[in-house]
Amino acid sequence: MKAMHRLCATLVLLATAQTAAADCGDAPGPCEIDSGTYHVILPEGPPKGAIMFLHGYGGNGMGSLGRNGWAGKALARGYAVIGPDGDPMEGREGRSWSFHPNRPKVRDETAFLTAVRDDAAARFGLDADSMVLAGFSIGGSMTHYLACAAPEAFAAYMPVGGAFWRPHPDTCAGPVKLLHTHGWTDSTVPLEGRVIGGRDVNDPQAFVQGDVFYAMQLWRQANGCVQLAPDRFVTEGPFMRRAWDRCTPGSALEFALFPGGHRVPDGWIDMALDWREGL
């Protein structure tokens, strides 16, 4: 009789979880918390882990979770994928993230994204402590800024095609586990950055992208690495990678370049998850 009661209780819990997933996930709408919304796709069976991915400029959380792209490969490897929605952009469609230096902040993004982490963990049985944060373009920039301000918020960081903006941060809290990926021929977010919406870097109205190589220097400092030059190089395969190993115990820092432009490259998710699982 007790076994029957346990079975019934288990079935009720499973039904509740399936209803939550249907009402707060792929369809029909997003998950809601006080400070915003997010979307979730779940693998078959118990999740191996979870990736929170921040969309690019003008996008939204659901647009990042296409099953025919990298998100589908993450699902196949057993990972849940979470797509938070950025702030609605004034006067135009789409969303973005609020982090730019010397500009008013629309929302406390660190508080929002950590709240999404905790809410998704509670709703879907995910491990908040092992969740990783990734993002593309301006979502990659947001990933860098959150890692800089609150490195302990996520287990690792995997930004693509976006880093700090000028004026660069002077320092970051640390250490972190971070893998930055960037296209060698990216002209939207060049490795050296560019000026947007102004005449030059001294125009107070301009938004000025930062230098990715400076970002990596900042992370070497935050991680307490003993030298500027990388300790390891990987020159085979689709990514040219450099890694710094002689750093604070428990930290990890790698930089991956690929021969392409402003995009999440083919093979990124497998490379990134292999890196994450190997830490």
CSV table of C-alpha atoms in Angstrom, one decimal:
chain,number,residue,atom,x,y,z
A,1,MET,CA,0.0,0.0,0.0
A,2,LYS,CA,2.8,2.4,0.9
A,3,ALA,CA,4.5,1.5,-2.4
A,4,MET,CA,1.3,2.4,-4.2
A,5,HIS,CA,1.1,5.8,-2.4
A,6,ARG,CA,4.8,6.5,-3.3
A,7,LEU,CA,4.0,5.6,-7.0
A,8,CYS,CA,1.0,7.9,-7.0
A,9,ALA,CA,3.0,10.8,-5.4
A,10,THR,CA,5.7,10.3,-8.0
A,11,LEU,CA,3.2,10.4,-10.9
A,12,VAL,CA,1.7,13.6,-9.5
A,13,LEU,CA,5.1,15.2,-9.3
A,14,LEU,CA,5.9,14.2,-12.9
A,15,ALA,CA,2.6,15.5,-14.1
A,16,THR,CA,3.2,18.8,-12.3
A,17,ALA,CA,6.7,19.1,-13.9
A,18,GLN,CA,5.3,18.4,-17.4
A,19,THR,CA,2.6,21.0,-16.9
A,20,ALA,CA,5.2,23.5,-15.7
A,21,ALA,CA,7.3,22.7,-18.8
A,22,ALA,CA,4.4,23.2,-21.1
A,23,ASP,CA,3.2,26.4,-19.5
A,24,CYS,CA,6.7,27.9,-19.1
A,25,GLY,CA,9.1,27.0,-21.8
A,26,ASP,CA,8.9,26.3,-25.5
A,27,ALA,CA,5.1,26.9,-25.7
A,28,PRO,CA,2.9,28.7,-25.3
A,29,GLY,CA,4.8,31.5,-23.6
A,30,PRO,CA,7.8,32.5,-21.5
A,31,CYS,CA,8.6,31.9,-17.9
A,32,GLU,CA,7.9,35.0,-15.9
A,33,ILE,CA,9.7,36.4,-12.8
A,34,ASP,CA,9.4,39.9,-11.2
A,35,SER,CA,12.2,41.4,-13.3
A,36,GLY,CA,11.6,39.8,-16.7
A,37,THR,CA,11.0,36.7,-18.7
A,38,TYR,CA,12.9,33.7,-20.0
A,39,HIS,CA,12.5,30.6,-22.2
A,40,VAL,CA,13.6,27.0,-21.6
A,41,ILE,CA,14.1,23.9,-23.7
A,42,LEU,CA,14.8,20.6,-21.9
A,43,PRO,CA,16.5,17.4,-23.0
A,44,GLU,CA,15.0,14.0,-22.8
A,45,GLY,CA,15.7,12.5,-19.4
A,46,PRO,CA,17.4,14.1,-16.4
A,47,PRO,CA,19.5,17.1,-17.5
A,48,LYS,CA,23.2,16.7,-17.4
A,49,GLY,CA,23.6,20.5,-16.8
A,50,ALA,CA,22.2,23.8,-18.0
A,51,ILE,CA,23.4,26.6,-20.3
A,52,MET,CA,22.0,30.1,-20.0
A,53,PHE,CA,22.5,31.9,-23.3
A,54,LEU,CA,22.1,35.6,-23.8
A,55,HIS,CA,20.9,36.7,-27.2
A,56,GLY,CA,22.4,39.4,-29.5
A,57,TYR,CA,21.2,42.9,-30.2
A,58,GLY,CA,17.6,43.1,-31.3
A,59,GLY,CA,16.9,39.4,-30.5
A,60,ASN,CA,15.0,37.6,-27.8
A,61,GLY,CA,15.5,34.6,-25.6
A,62,MET,CA,13.3,32.2,-27.7
A,63,GLY,CA,15.3,33.1,-30.8
A,64,SER,CA,18.4,31.7,-29.3
A,65,LEU,CA,16.9,28.2,-28.7
A,66,GLY,CA,16.5,26.9,-32.2
A,67,ARG,CA,16.7,23.1,-32.1
A,68,ASN,CA,18.4,22.9,-35.6
A,69,GLY,CA,21.4,24.9,-34.4
A,70,TRP,CA,23.8,24.7,-31.5
A,71,ALA,CA,21.0,24.5,-29.0
A,72,GLY,CA,19.8,21.2,-30.5
A,73,LYS,CA,23.3,19.8,-30.1
A,74,ALA,CA,23.4,20.9,-26.5
A,75,LEU,CA,20.1,19.1,-25.9
A,76,ALA,CA,21.5,16.0,-27.5
A,77,ARG,CA,24.4,16.1,-25.1
A,78,GLY,CA,21.9,16.3,-22.2
A,79,TYR,CA,21.9,20.0,-21.4
A,80,ALA,CA,18.9,22.2,-20.8
A,81,VAL,CA,19.2,25.6,-22.5
A,82,ILE,CA,17.8,28.8,-21.0
A,83,GLY,CA,17.2,31.9,-23.1
A,84,PRO,CA,16.5,35.1,-21.0
A,85,ASP,CA,14.8,38.1,-22.6
A,86,GLY,CA,16.8,41.3,-22.7
A,87,ASP,CA,15.3,44.7,-22.1
A,88,PRO,CA,12.8,46.0,-24.7
A,89,MET,CA,14.5,48.7,-26.9
A,90,GLU,CA,12.8,52.1,-26.9
A,91,GLY,CA,11.3,53.1,-30.2
A,92,ARG,CA,12.2,49.8,-32.0
A,93,GLU,CA,11.5,46.1,-32.0
A,94,GLY,CA,13.7,43.7,-30.3
A,95,ARG,CA,15.7,43.6,-27.0
A,96,SER,CA,19.1,44.3,-25.7
A,97,TRP,CA,21.1,44.3,-22.5
A,98,SER,CA,21.8,47.1,-20.1
A,99,PHE,CA,25.5,47.3,-19.2
A,100,HIS,CA,27.2,50.1,-21.2
A,101,PRO,CA,29.8,52.1,-19.2
A,102,ASN,CA,28.7,55.7,-18.3
A,103,ARG,CA,25.1,55.1,-19.4
A,104,PRO,CA,22.0,54.7,-17.3
A,105,LYS,CA,21.0,51.2,-16.6
A,106,VAL,CA,17.5,50.0,-17.5
A,107,ARG,CA,17.7,47.0,-15.2
A,108,ASP,CA,20.1,45.4,-12.8
A,109,GLU,CA,21.1,42.6,-15.2
A,110,THR,CA,23.2,40.7,-12.7
A,111,ALA,CA,20.2,40.5,-10.3
A,112,PHE,CA,17.9,39.5,-13.2
A,113,LEU,CA,20.1,36.8,-14.6
A,114,THR,CA,20.9,35.3,-11.2
A,115,ALA,CA,17.1,35.3,-10.5
A,116,VAL,CA,16.5,33.5,-13.8
A,117,ARG,CA,19.2,31.0,-12.7
A,118,ASP,CA,17.5,30.3,-9.4
A,119,ASP,CA,13.9,30.2,-10.8
A,120,ALA,CA,14.8,27.8,-13.7
A,121,ALA,CA,16.7,25.6,-11.2
A,122,ALA,CA,13.6,25.4,-9.0
A,123,ARG,CA,11.1,24.9,-11.8
A,124,PHE,CA,12.9,22.3,-13.8
A,125,GLY,CA,15.1,20.5,-11.3
A,126,LEU,CA,18.4,22.0,-12.6
A,127,ASP,CA,21.6,22.5,-10.6
A,128,ALA,CA,22.1,26.2,-10.2
A,129,ASP,CA,25.6,25.7,-8.9
A,130,SER,CA,26.8,24.1,-12.1
A,131,MET,CA,25.0,26.3,-14.6
A,132,VAL,CA,27.1,28.1,-17.2
A,133,LEU,CA,26.5,31.5,-18.8
A,134,ALA,CA,27.1,32.1,-22.5
A,135,GLY,CA,26.0,34.7,-25.0
A,136,PHE,CA,26.6,36.1,-28.5
A,137,SER,CA,27.5,39.6,-29.7
A,138,ILE,CA,26.1,42.1,-27.2
A,139,GLY,CA,25.0,39.0,-25.2
A,140,GLY,CA,28.6,38.0,-25.2
A,141,SER,CA,29.5,41.4,-23.8
A,142,MET,CA,26.8,41.0,-21.1
A,143,THR,CA,28.5,37.7,-20.2
A,144,HIS,CA,31.8,39.4,-19.8
A,145,TYR,CA,30.4,42.1,-17.6
A,146,LEU,CA,28.5,39.7,-15.3
A,147,ALA,CA,31.6,37.6,-15.0
A,148,CYS,CA,33.6,40.7,-14.1
A,149,ALA,CA,31.1,41.8,-11.4
A,150,ALA,CA,30.0,38.5,-10.0
A,151,PRO,CA,32.4,35.7,-11.0
A,152,GLU,CA,30.8,33.3,-8.6
A,153,ALA,CA,27.3,33.6,-10.1
A,154,PHE,CA,27.9,30.9,-12.7
A,155,ALA,CA,30.2,27.9,-12.8
A,156,ALA,CA,31.8,29.0,-16.1
A,157,TYR,CA,31.4,31.7,-18.8
A,158,MET,CA,31.5,31.1,-22.6
A,159,PRO,CA,31.0,34.4,-24.5
A,160,VAL,CA,31.1,34.5,-28.3
A,161,GLY,CA,31.7,37.6,-30.5
A,162,GLY,CA,31.3,40.2,-27.8
A,163,ALA,CA,33.5,41.6,-24.9
A,164,PHE,CA,33.9,44.8,-22.9
A,165,TRP,CA,33.2,48.3,-24.3
A,166,ARG,CA,35.2,51.5,-23.8
A,167,PRO,CA,36.0,52.8,-21.3
A,168,HIS,CA,37.2,49.3,-20.3
A,169,PRO,CA,36.9,48.1,-16.7
A,170,ASP,CA,40.0,48.9,-14.6
A,171,THR,CA,39.8,45.5,-12.8
A,172,CYS,CA,37.5,42.5,-12.4
A,173,ALA,CA,36.6,40.4,-9.4
A,174,GLY,CA,37.9,36.9,-9.9
A,175,PRO,CA,39.0,34.3,-10.6
A,176,VAL,CA,36.8,32.9,-13.3
A,177,LYS,CA,36.5,30.0,-15.7
A,178,LEU,CA,36.1,31.7,-19.1
A,179,LEU,CA,36.4,30.6,-22.7
A,180,HIS,CA,36.1,33.5,-25.2
A,181,THR,CA,35.4,32.7,-28.9
A,182,HIS,CA,35.7,35.2,-31.7
A,183,GLY,CA,35.7,35.4,-35.5
A,184,TRP,CA,39.1,36.4,-37.1
A,185,THR,CA,37.3,38.4,-39.8
A,186,ASP,CA,34.4,39.8,-37.6
A,187,SER,CA,33.7,43.3,-38.8
A,188,THR,CA,30.5,43.8,-36.7
A,189,VAL,CA,32.5,43.4,-33.4
A,190,PRO,CA,36.1,43.6,-34.6
A,191,LEU,CA,38.8,42.2,-32.3
A,192,GLU,CA,40.0,45.8,-31.8
A,193,GLY,CA,36.5,47.2,-31.5
A,194,ARG,CA,34.9,50.1,-33.4
A,195,VAL,CA,32.9,53.3,-32.9
A,196,ILE,CA,29.1,53.2,-33.2
A,197,GLY,CA,26.8,56.2,-33.4
A,198,GLY,CA,29.5,58.9,-33.1
A,199,ARG,CA,32.4,60.6,-34.8
A,200,ASP,CA,35.3,59.0,-32.9
A,201,VAL,CA,36.3,57.6,-29.6
A,202,ASN,CA,36.1,61.0,-27.9
A,203,ASP,CA,32.5,61.7,-29.0
A,204,PRO,CA,30.4,61.5,-25.8
A,205,GLN,CA,27.5,60.3,-27.8
A,206,ALA,CA,29.3,57.4,-29.3
A,207,PHE,CA,29.2,53.8,-28.2
A,208,VAL,CA,32.7,52.4,-28.5
A,209,GLN,CA,33.4,48.7,-28.6
A,210,GLY,CA,36.4,47.5,-26.6
A,211,ASP,CA,39.5,45.6,-27.5
A,212,VAL,CA,39.2,41.8,-27.1
A,213,PHE,CA,42.9,41.4,-26.5
A,214,TYR,CA,42.6,43.9,-23.6
A,215,ALA,CA,39.8,41.9,-22.2
A,216,MET,CA,41.9,38.8,-22.2
A,217,GLN,CA,44.7,40.7,-20.4
A,218,LEU,CA,42.1,41.8,-17.8
A,219,TRP,CA,41.1,38.2,-17.3
A,220,ARG,CA,44.7,37.1,-16.9
A,221,GLN,CA,45.1,39.7,-14.2
A,222,ALA,CA,41.8,38.6,-12.5
A,223,ASN,CA,43.0,34.9,-12.7
A,224,GLY,CA,46.4,35.7,-11.3
A,225,CYS,CA,48.2,34.2,-14.3
A,226,VAL,CA,52.0,34.3,-13.9
A,227,GLN,CA,52.8,35.5,-17.5
A,228,LEU,CA,51.2,37.2,-20.5
A,229,ALA,CA,52.1,34.6,-23.1
A,230,PRO,CA,49.8,31.5,-23.3
A,231,ASP,CA,50.9,28.2,-21.8
A,232,ARG,CA,49.2,26.1,-24.5
A,233,PHE,CA,48.3,26.4,-28.1
A,234,VAL,CA,45.9,24.3,-30.1
A,235,THR,CA,46.4,24.7,-33.9
A,236,GLU,CA,44.5,21.7,-35.2
A,237,GLY,CA,40.8,21.7,-36.1
A,238,PRO,CA,38.4,24.6,-36.8
A,239,PHE,CA,39.6,26.7,-33.8
A,240,MET,CA,42.9,28.3,-33.1
A,241,ARG,CA,43.1,28.2,-29.3
A,242,ARG,CA,45.4,29.6,-26.6
A,243,ALA,CA,45.2,28.8,-22.9
A,244,TRP,CA,46.7,30.1,-19.7
A,245,ASP,CA,47.3,27.4,-17.2
A,246,ARG,CA,49.7,28.9,-14.5
A,247,CYS,CA,47.0,30.9,-12.8
A,248,THR,CA,45.0,30.8,-9.6
A,249,PRO,CA,44.0,27.2,-8.7
A,250,GLY,CA,40.4,26.6,-9.8
A,251,SER,CA,40.4,29.2,-12.6
A,252,ALA,CA,40.5,28.5,-16.3
A,253,LEU,CA,41.1,30.8,-19.3
A,254,GLU,CA,41.1,30.1,-23.0
A,255,PHE,CA,40.7,32.2,-26.2
A,256,ALA,CA,39.5,30.6,-29.4
A,257,LEU,CA,39.6,32.2,-32.8
A,258,PHE,CA,37.9,30.8,-36.0
A,259,PRO,CA,38.2,31.9,-39.6
A,260,GLY,CA,34.9,33.6,-40.0
A,261,GLY,CA,32.8,36.7,-39.2
A,262,HIS,CA,30.2,37.7,-36.7
A,263,ARG,CA,28.4,34.5,-35.8
A,264,VAL,CA,28.2,31.5,-33.5
A,265,PRO,CA,30.5,29.2,-35.5
A,266,ASP,CA,29.8,25.6,-36.4
A,267,GLY,CA,31.4,23.3,-33.8
A,268,TRP,CA,31.3,26.0,-31.0
A,269,ILE,CA,29.0,24.2,-28.7
A,270,ASP,CA,30.9,20.9,-28.8
A,271,MET,CA,34.2,22.7,-28.2
A,272,ALA,CA,32.8,24.7,-25.4
A,273,LEU,CA,31.1,21.8,-23.7
A,274,ASP,CA,34.2,19.6,-24.0
A,275,TRP,CA,36.1,22.5,-22.4
A,276,ARG,CA,33.5,22.8,-19.7
A,277,GLU,CA,33.4,19.1,-18.9
A,278,GLY,CA,37.1,18.9,-18.9
A,279,LEU,CA,37.6,21.5,-16.2
